């Protein structure tokens, strides 16, 4: 019996030691696991060169501060992966005080990245575009940044100032002005998937006439991918004397929205160049009678032009206030496709040279007239010419377009009292609003330009 008790006590002792050891081991494992799961504290790095940035291993929530001063010939490669809750930021020590000059440029490469407060000037890029969002970049942002007069001496050199690849990226509150050499100012590049980019609250300053094709301020897509959909939104931007070529914005893809922007004395047009199902709505196009200032040019299917304000547009034919083009019979991707089912409604056209042109550009190749165009409920004040038909559209709807100070024809009636002047702009009494540039910050918050936009 004593022997049995001794063995039993020894068994209990061994079992307790074993269980104690297991418990301690489990506790240690839990502690280690919790350490790994605990959020690491975000770090702040201060750098003075691109080399120092390249040496960093950045984690979600980290911030990189670029020291104030001139950064000459610096190729900034901002490569990292943040998260929606913890983006990674590259920011100027004082916004506007980091001057990227010489042959500097910036590449944004990753996810949930923010670049804030930089200034490109006193230089030009050697070969790459000035700012590039790479194909792998998503949910990233360029904000509060300026690119001004960043030009090579050879005006035939072609590079873009901003190239948007990837998905769900944003360019906002930037000032981009003074491009004099070949190449579109900002390009949205497409592939086989929509990219959902946003371009908003930017100031696009004067761009002189390039004299050749390729001087657009914004291009959304290319001919190659023109039947693909982009879903890019361009809104609350100012385009000030952007005269690079005939197309200020060239839409070359589907399902894009150009909303509530100001185009001030721009010698060119907003053009649905390729692709279908895009929208140009609630924009202000102020020509002030400047020669060749243009309006909105329609090509393609199911395009929508509504609620725009077009003031003293001096252009005619392809540059008329609203121009609906003829097309090729069997077009290639880079040629002119037939206008089908366009909706043109609730626009206000004031003192325009030609309010509407149908079949614009008809020639020996552009022989296919528009089909299914609806022109309804527009307001036309003092148009020199109300309607020009260069070809006869099929299935045209002209209905309740109100006219003041012009001759009437079918589909046009004498104007009632729907409109009132507010902030110097004729507006529908049921939807009066303050023009966005009078109460909304546009451009970098550190750059205070004395800009005024007068309706002359």
Coordinates of C-alpha atoms in Angstrom, one line a residue:
X1 CA 0.0 0.0 0.0
X2 CA 2.8 2.4 0.9
X3 CA 4.5 1.5 -2.3
X4 CA 1.4 2.3 -4.3
X5 CA 1.0 5.7 -2.5
X6 CA 4.5 6.6 -3.3
X7 CA 4.1 5.8 -7.0
X8 CA 0.8 7.7 -7.1
X9 CA 2.4 10.8 -5.5
X10 CA 5.3 10.6 -8.0
X11 CA 2.9 10.4 -10.9
X12 CA 1.0 13.5 -9.7
X13 CA 4.3 15.4 -9.2
X14 CA 5.5 14.6 -12.7
X15 CA 2.1 15.4 -14.2
X16 CA 2.0 18.8 -12.5
X17 CA 5.5 19.6 -13.7
X18 CA 4.5 18.6 -17.2
X19 CA 1.2 20.6 -17.1
X20 CA 3.1 23.6 -15.7
X21 CA 5.6 23.4 -18.5
X22 CA 2.9 23.1 -21.1
X23 CA 1.0 26.1 -19.6
X24 CA 4.1 28.2 -19.5
X25 CA 4.8 27.2 -23.1
X26 CA 1.3 28.1 -24.2
X27 CA 1.4 31.5 -22.4
X28 CA 4.7 32.3 -24.1
X29 CA 3.2 31.4 -27.5
X30 CA 0.1 33.5 -26.9
X31 CA 2.3 36.5 -25.8
X32 CA 4.5 36.2 -28.9
X33 CA 1.4 35.9 -31.1
X34 CA -0.1 39.0 -29.6
X35 CA 3.2 40.9 -30.0
X36 CA 3.1 40.0 -33.7
X37 CA -0.5 41.1 -34.0
X38 CA 0.0 44.4 -32.1
X39 CA 0.1 47.4 -34.5
X40 CA 3.6 48.7 -34.9
X41 CA 4.0 52.4 -34.3
X42 CA 4.2 54.5 -37.5
X43 CA 7.6 56.1 -38.1
X44 CA 8.6 59.5 -39.4
X45 CA 11.7 59.7 -41.6
X46 CA 13.3 63.0 -42.7
X47 CA 15.3 62.8 -45.9
X48 CA 17.3 65.1 -48.1
X49 CA 17.9 63.0 -51.2
X50 CA 16.3 60.3 -53.4
X51 CA 19.1 57.9 -52.3
X52 CA 17.9 58.2 -48.7
X53 CA 14.3 57.4 -49.8
X54 CA 15.4 54.3 -51.7
X55 CA 17.1 53.0 -48.6
X56 CA 14.0 53.0 -46.5
X57 CA 11.7 50.0 -45.9
X58 CA 8.3 51.7 -45.4
X59 CA 5.4 50.2 -43.5
X60 CA 1.7 51.3 -43.4
X61 CA 1.3 54.6 -41.6
X62 CA 4.8 55.8 -42.1
X63 CA 5.6 59.4 -43.2
X64 CA 8.6 60.6 -45.1
X65 CA 9.4 64.3 -44.8
X66 CA 11.4 65.8 -47.6
X67 CA 13.7 68.6 -46.3
X68 CA 13.0 72.1 -47.6
X69 CA 15.3 73.3 -50.3
X70 CA 16.3 72.6 -53.9
X71 CA 16.3 68.9 -55.0
X72 CA 18.3 69.0 -58.2
X73 CA 18.4 66.0 -60.6
X74 CA 16.6 63.8 -58.2
X75 CA 14.7 60.7 -59.5
X76 CA 12.2 60.1 -56.7
X77 CA 11.0 56.5 -56.6
X78 CA 8.2 56.3 -54.0
X79 CA 7.6 52.6 -53.8
X80 CA 5.7 51.1 -50.9
X81 CA 2.4 49.6 -49.8
X82 CA 0.1 51.3 -47.3
X83 CA -3.5 50.5 -46.4
X84 CA -6.8 52.3 -46.5
X85 CA -6.5 53.0 -42.8
X86 CA -2.8 53.7 -42.8
X87 CA -1.6 55.3 -46.1
X88 CA 2.1 56.1 -46.5
X89 CA 2.9 59.7 -47.1
X90 CA 5.7 61.5 -48.8
X91 CA 5.4 65.2 -47.9
X92 CA 7.4 68.4 -48.2
X93 CA 8.8 69.7 -44.9
X94 CA 7.0 73.0 -45.8
X95 CA 4.5 72.7 -48.6
X96 CA 5.9 74.3 -51.8
X97 CA 9.4 74.5 -50.3
X98 CA 10.8 71.3 -51.9
X99 CA 11.8 72.4 -55.3
X100 CA 12.4 69.6 -57.7
X101 CA 14.6 71.1 -60.4
X102 CA 17.1 70.1 -63.1
X103 CA 16.1 66.7 -64.5
X104 CA 14.1 65.6 -61.5
X105 CA 10.9 63.4 -61.8
X106 CA 8.7 61.3 -59.5
X107 CA 7.5 57.8 -59.8
X108 CA 4.6 56.6 -57.5
X109 CA 4.7 52.8 -57.3
X110 CA 2.5 50.9 -54.9
X111 CA -0.8 51.1 -53.0
X112 CA -2.3 53.7 -50.7
X113 CA 0.4 56.3 -51.2
X114 CA 0.1 60.1 -50.8
X115 CA 2.5 62.7 -52.3
X116 CA 1.9 66.1 -50.9
X117 CA 3.3 69.6 -51.4
X118 CA 6.0 69.4 -54.0
X119 CA 7.1 71.9 -56.6
X120 CA 8.6 71.1 -60.0
X121 CA 10.3 74.0 -61.7
X122 CA 13.6 75.3 -63.2
X123 CA 14.2 72.2 -65.2
X124 CA 12.8 69.4 -67.4
X125 CA 12.6 65.7 -67.6
X126 CA 15.3 63.9 -69.6
X127 CA 13.1 61.1 -71.0
X128 CA 10.4 59.8 -68.5
X129 CA 7.2 61.7 -67.8
X130 CA 7.5 64.2 -64.9
X131 CA 5.1 62.3 -62.6
X132 CA 4.2 58.7 -63.2
X133 CA 1.7 56.5 -61.4
X134 CA 2.9 53.0 -62.4
X135 CA 0.7 50.2 -63.7
X136 CA 0.9 48.6 -60.2
X137 CA -0.3 51.7 -58.4
X138 CA -3.7 51.8 -56.8
X139 CA -5.6 54.0 -54.4
X140 CA -2.8 56.6 -54.5
X141 CA -2.8 60.4 -54.6
X142 CA -0.8 63.4 -55.9
X143 CA -2.0 66.5 -54.1
X144 CA -1.0 70.1 -53.4
X145 CA 1.8 69.9 -56.0
X146 CA 2.8 72.2 -58.8
X147 CA 4.5 71.7 -62.2
X148 CA 5.3 74.9 -63.9
X149 CA 7.2 75.7 -67.1
X150 CA 9.1 72.4 -66.8
X151 CA 10.1 72.5 -70.5
X152 CA 13.1 71.3 -72.5
X153 CA 14.5 73.8 -75.0
X154 CA 13.6 71.5 -77.9
X155 CA 9.8 71.9 -78.3
X156 CA 9.5 68.7 -80.3
X157 CA 10.5 66.5 -77.4
X158 CA 7.5 64.5 -76.3
X159 CA 6.8 63.5 -72.7
X160 CA 3.8 64.0 -70.5
X161 CA 3.8 65.9 -67.2
X162 CA 1.5 63.5 -65.4
X163 CA 0.8 59.8 -66.5
X164 CA -1.9 58.0 -64.7
X165 CA -1.7 54.2 -64.9
X166 CA -3.1 51.7 -62.4
X167 CA -6.4 51.9 -60.6
X168 CA -8.4 54.3 -58.4
X169 CA -5.7 57.0 -58.3
X170 CA -6.3 60.7 -57.7
X171 CA -4.7 64.0 -58.8
X172 CA -6.2 66.9 -56.9
X173 CA -5.4 70.5 -55.8
X174 CA -2.4 70.8 -58.1
X175 CA -1.3 73.7 -60.3
X176 CA -0.1 72.5 -63.7
X177 CA 0.9 75.3 -66.0
X178 CA 3.1 76.5 -68.9
X179 CA 3.7 73.3 -71.0
X180 CA 5.2 74.4 -74.3
X181 CA 6.7 71.2 -75.7
X182 CA 5.1 68.2 -77.5
X183 CA 2.9 65.8 -75.5
X184 CA -0.3 65.8 -73.6
X185 CA -0.2 67.5 -70.2
X186 CA -2.0 64.7 -68.3
X187 CA -2.8 61.3 -69.7
X188 CA -5.0 58.5 -68.3
X189 CA -3.6 55.3 -69.7
X190 CA -5.9 52.3 -70.3
X191 CA -5.6 48.6 -70.4
X192 CA -8.2 45.8 -70.4
X193 CA -9.8 46.9 -67.1
X194 CA -11.5 50.1 -66.0
X195 CA -9.3 52.4 -63.8
X196 CA -11.7 54.7 -62.0
X197 CA -9.3 57.7 -61.6
X198 CA -10.3 61.1 -60.2
X199 CA -8.9 64.4 -61.4
X200 CA -10.3 67.3 -59.3
X201 CA -9.8 70.8 -57.9
X202 CA -6.7 71.4 -60.1
X203 CA -5.6 74.6 -61.8
X204 CA -4.5 73.9 -65.4
X205 CA -2.8 77.2 -66.4
X206 CA -2.0 78.7 -69.8
X207 CA -0.6 76.4 -72.5
X208 CA 0.3 78.1 -75.8
X209 CA -0.7 76.7 -79.2
X210 CA 1.6 73.8 -80.0
X211 CA 0.9 74.1 -83.7
X212 CA 0.6 70.3 -84.2
X213 CA -1.5 67.5 -82.8
X214 CA -0.6 66.2 -79.3
X215 CA -1.2 69.3 -77.2
X216 CA -4.2 68.3 -75.2
X217 CA -4.4 69.3 -71.6
X218 CA -6.1 66.0 -70.6
X219 CA -6.5 62.8 -72.6
X220 CA -8.4 59.8 -71.2
X221 CA -7.4 56.8 -73.1
X222 CA -5.9 56.1 -76.6
X223 CA -7.2 55.0 -79.9
X224 CA -6.0 51.4 -79.2
X225 CA -8.1 51.1 -76.1
X226 CA -10.9 53.4 -77.1
X227 CA -13.6 50.8 -77.0
X228 CA -12.6 50.0 -73.4
X229 CA -14.2 51.8 -70.4
X230 CA -12.3 54.0 -68.0
X231 CA -14.8 55.5 -65.6
X232 CA -12.6 58.5 -65.0
X233 CA -14.1 61.6 -63.4
X234 CA -12.8 65.1 -64.1
X235 CA -14.5 67.7 -61.9
X236 CA -14.1 71.1 -60.2
X237 CA -11.0 72.0 -62.3
X238 CA -10.1 75.3 -63.9
X239 CA -8.7 75.3 -67.4
X240 CA -7.3 78.7 -68.0
X241 CA -6.3 79.6 -71.6
X242 CA -5.3 76.0 -72.4
X243 CA -4.7 76.5 -76.1
X244 CA -2.3 73.6 -76.9
X245 CA -4.5 72.2 -79.7
X246 CA -8.1 71.8 -80.8
X247 CA -8.9 69.3 -78.0
X248 CA -8.6 70.6 -74.5
X249 CA -9.9 67.4 -73.1
X250 CA -9.9 64.4 -75.4
X251 CA -12.1 61.5 -74.3
X252 CA -10.8 58.3 -75.9
X253 CA -12.6 55.6 -73.8
X254 CA -16.0 54.9 -72.3
X255 CA -18.0 55.9 -69.3
X256 CA -16.2 59.0 -68.3
X257 CA -17.6 62.1 -66.6
X258 CA -16.5 65.7 -67.2
X259 CA -18.4 67.6 -64.5
X260 CA -18.6 71.2 -63.2
X261 CA -15.3 72.5 -64.6
X262 CA -14.4 76.0 -65.8
X263 CA -12.9 76.4 -69.3
X264 CA -11.8 80.1 -69.5
X265 CA -10.9 81.5 -72.9
X266 CA -9.6 78.1 -74.1
X267 CA -9.0 77.9 -77.9
X268 CA -10.3 74.4 -78.2
X269 CA -13.1 72.0 -77.3
X270 CA -14.1 69.3 -75.0
X271 CA -14.1 66.4 -77.4
X272 CA -15.8 62.9 -77.3
X273 CA -13.1 61.7 -79.6
X274 CA -13.5 57.9 -79.2
X275 CA -15.5 55.5 -77.0
X276 CA -19.1 55.6 -75.9
X277 CA -21.3 56.4 -72.9
X278 CA -19.5 59.4 -71.5
X279 CA -20.9 62.6 -70.0
X280 CA -20.1 66.3 -70.1
X281 CA -22.4 68.1 -67.7
X282 CA -22.6 71.3 -65.7
X283 CA -19.4 72.8 -67.0
X284 CA -18.8 76.5 -67.7
X285 CA -17.2 77.3 -71.1
X286 CA -16.3 81.0 -71.2
X287 CA -15.0 82.1 -74.6
X288 CA -15.4 85.9 -74.1
X289 CA -15.4 86.2 -77.9
X290 CA -11.8 85.1 -78.2
X291 CA -11.1 83.8 -81.8
X292 CA -11.5 80.0 -82.2
X293 CA -12.7 79.4 -78.6
X294 CA -14.7 76.2 -78.8
X295 CA -17.4 74.3 -77.1
X296 CA -18.3 70.6 -77.0
X297 CA -17.7 68.3 -79.9
X298 CA -19.6 65.0 -80.1
X299 CA -18.5 61.7 -81.7
X300 CA -19.5 58.1 -80.8
X301 CA -22.5 56.5 -79.2
X302 CA -24.8 57.4 -76.2
X303 CA -22.9 60.5 -75.2
X304 CA -24.6 63.0 -72.9
X305 CA -24.2 66.8 -72.9
X306 CA -26.4 68.4 -70.2
X307 CA -26.6 71.5 -68.1
X308 CA -23.5 73.3 -69.5
X309 CA -23.1 77.1 -69.7
X310 CA -21.5 78.3 -73.0
X311 CA -20.7 82.0 -73.1
X312 CA -19.5 83.9 -76.2
X313 CA -18.0 80.9 -77.9
X314 CA -16.5 82.4 -81.1
X315 CA -15.7 79.1 -82.9
X316 CA -17.7 77.7 -85.8
X317 CA -18.3 74.2 -87.3
X318 CA -16.1 71.8 -85.3
X319 CA -15.6 74.6 -82.7
X320 CA -19.2 75.6 -82.4
X321 CA -20.9 75.8 -79.0
X322 CA -22.2 72.2 -79.6
X323 CA -20.9 70.4 -82.6
X324 CA -22.2 67.0 -83.7
X325 CA -19.9 65.3 -86.2
X326 CA -20.2 63.2 -89.3
X327 CA -18.4 59.9 -89.4
X328 CA -16.6 57.3 -91.6
X329 CA -18.7 54.4 -92.9
X330 CA -16.2 51.7 -91.7
X331 CA -13.9 53.4 -89.3
X332 CA -10.7 52.1 -87.9
X333 CA -10.2 52.6 -84.1
X334 CA -8.4 55.9 -84.7
X335 CA -11.0 57.3 -87.1
X336 CA -14.4 59.0 -86.7
X337 CA -17.2 56.8 -85.5
X338 CA -20.9 57.6 -86.0
X339 CA -22.8 59.6 -83.5
X340 CA -25.7 57.6 -82.2
X341 CA -28.3 58.4 -79.5
X342 CA -26.6 61.6 -78.2
X343 CA -28.6 63.6 -75.6
X344 CA -28.1 67.4 -75.6
X345 CA -30.3 68.9 -73.0
X346 CA -30.7 71.9 -70.6
X347 CA -27.6 73.7 -71.8
X348 CA -27.5 77.5 -71.8
X349 CA -25.8 79.1 -74.8
X350 CA -25.2 82.9 -74.6
X351 CA -24.0 85.1 -77.5
X352 CA -22.5 82.2 -79.4
X353 CA -21.5 82.4 -83.0
X354 CA -23.0 79.1 -83.9
X355 CA -25.2 77.4 -81.3
X356 CA -25.6 73.9 -82.9
X357 CA -23.9 72.3 -85.9
X358 CA -25.2 69.0 -87.1
X359 CA -23.1 66.8 -89.4
X360 CA -20.0 68.9 -88.7
X361 CA -16.9 68.0 -90.7
X362 CA -18.7 66.4 -93.6
X363 CA -16.3 65.7 -96.4
X364 CA -15.5 62.9 -98.9
X365 CA -14.7 60.5 -96.0
X366 CA -16.9 61.7 -93.2
X367 CA -20.2 60.8 -95.0
X368 CA -22.2 59.1 -92.2
X369 CA -24.7 61.5 -90.6
X370 CA -25.6 61.4 -86.9
X371 CA -28.4 59.1 -85.9
X372 CA -30.9 59.5 -83.0
X373 CA -29.7 62.8 -81.7
X374 CA -32.0 64.5 -79.1
X375 CA -31.7 68.3 -78.7
X376 CA -34.2 69.3 -76.0
X377 CA -35.0 72.0 -73.5
X378 CA -31.9 74.1 -74.2
X379 CA -31.8 77.9 -73.8
X380 CA -30.2 80.0 -76.5
X381 CA -29.7 83.8 -76.0
X382 CA -28.5 86.0 -78.9
X383 CA -26.9 83.4 -81.1
X384 CA -25.6 84.7 -84.3
X385 CA -26.6 81.4 -86.0
X386 CA -29.0 79.1 -84.2
X387 CA -28.6 75.8 -86.2
X388 CA -26.3 74.8 -89.0
X389 CA -26.9 71.5 -90.8
X390 CA -23.9 70.3 -92.8
X391 CA -25.6 67.0 -93.2
X392 CA -29.2 65.7 -92.5
X393 CA -29.2 63.6 -89.3
X394 CA -31.5 60.6 -89.0
X395 CA -34.1 60.3 -86.3
X396 CA -33.4 63.8 -85.0
X397 CA -35.4 65.1 -82.1
X398 CA -35.6 68.9 -81.7
X399 CA -38.0 69.9 -78.9
X400 CA -38.7 72.9 -76.7
X401 CA -35.4 74.7 -77.2
X402 CA -36.1 78.2 -76.0
X403 CA -34.7 81.2 -77.9
X404 CA -34.2 84.8 -77.1
X405 CA -33.0 87.2 -79.7
X406 CA -32.9 85.0 -82.7
X407 CA -35.0 83.5 -85.5
X408 CA -37.2 80.5 -84.8
X409 CA -37.5 77.3 -86.6
X410 CA -39.0 73.9 -85.9
X411 CA -38.1 72.7 -82.4
X412 CA -37.3 76.2 -81.2
X413 CA -39.7 78.4 -79.3
X414 CA -39.7 81.9 -77.8
X415 CA -38.0 81.9 -74.4
X416 CA -40.2 82.1 -71.3
X417 CA -39.1 83.3 -67.9
X418 CA -37.2 80.2 -66.7
X419 CA -33.9 82.0 -66.4
X420 CA -32.4 84.6 -64.0
X421 CA -29.1 86.3 -63.7
X422 CA -27.1 85.2 -60.7
X423 CA -23.4 85.8 -60.2
X424 CA -23.4 87.3 -63.7
X425 CA -24.5 84.0 -65.2
X426 CA -27.9 83.0 -66.6
X427 CA -29.3 80.2 -64.5
X428 CA -32.5 78.3 -64.3
X429 CA -34.5 79.7 -61.4
X430 CA -35.2 76.2 -60.0
X431 CA -31.5 75.3 -59.7
X432 CA -29.5 78.5 -58.9
X433 CA -26.0 77.8 -57.6
X434 CA -22.8 79.7 -56.9
X435 CA -20.1 78.9 -59.5
X436 CA -17.7 76.5 -57.8
X437 CA -14.5 78.6 -58.2
X438 CA -16.1 81.3 -56.1
X439 CA -16.4 79.2 -53.0
X440 CA -14.2 76.1 -53.6
X441 CA -10.4 75.9 -53.2
X442 CA -8.8 75.0 -56.5
X443 CA -5.0 74.4 -56.7
X444 CA -2.4 74.0 -53.9
X445 CA -3.3 75.5 -50.5
X446 CA 0.2 76.9 -50.3
X447 CA 0.0 78.7 -53.7
X448 CA -2.1 81.8 -53.6
X449 CA -2.5 83.1 -57.2
X450 CA -4.4 86.3 -58.0
X451 CA -6.7 84.8 -60.5
X452 CA -10.0 86.2 -61.6
X453 CA -12.4 85.0 -64.3
X454 CA -14.5 87.7 -65.8
X455 CA -17.4 87.3 -68.2
X456 CA -16.6 90.0 -70.7

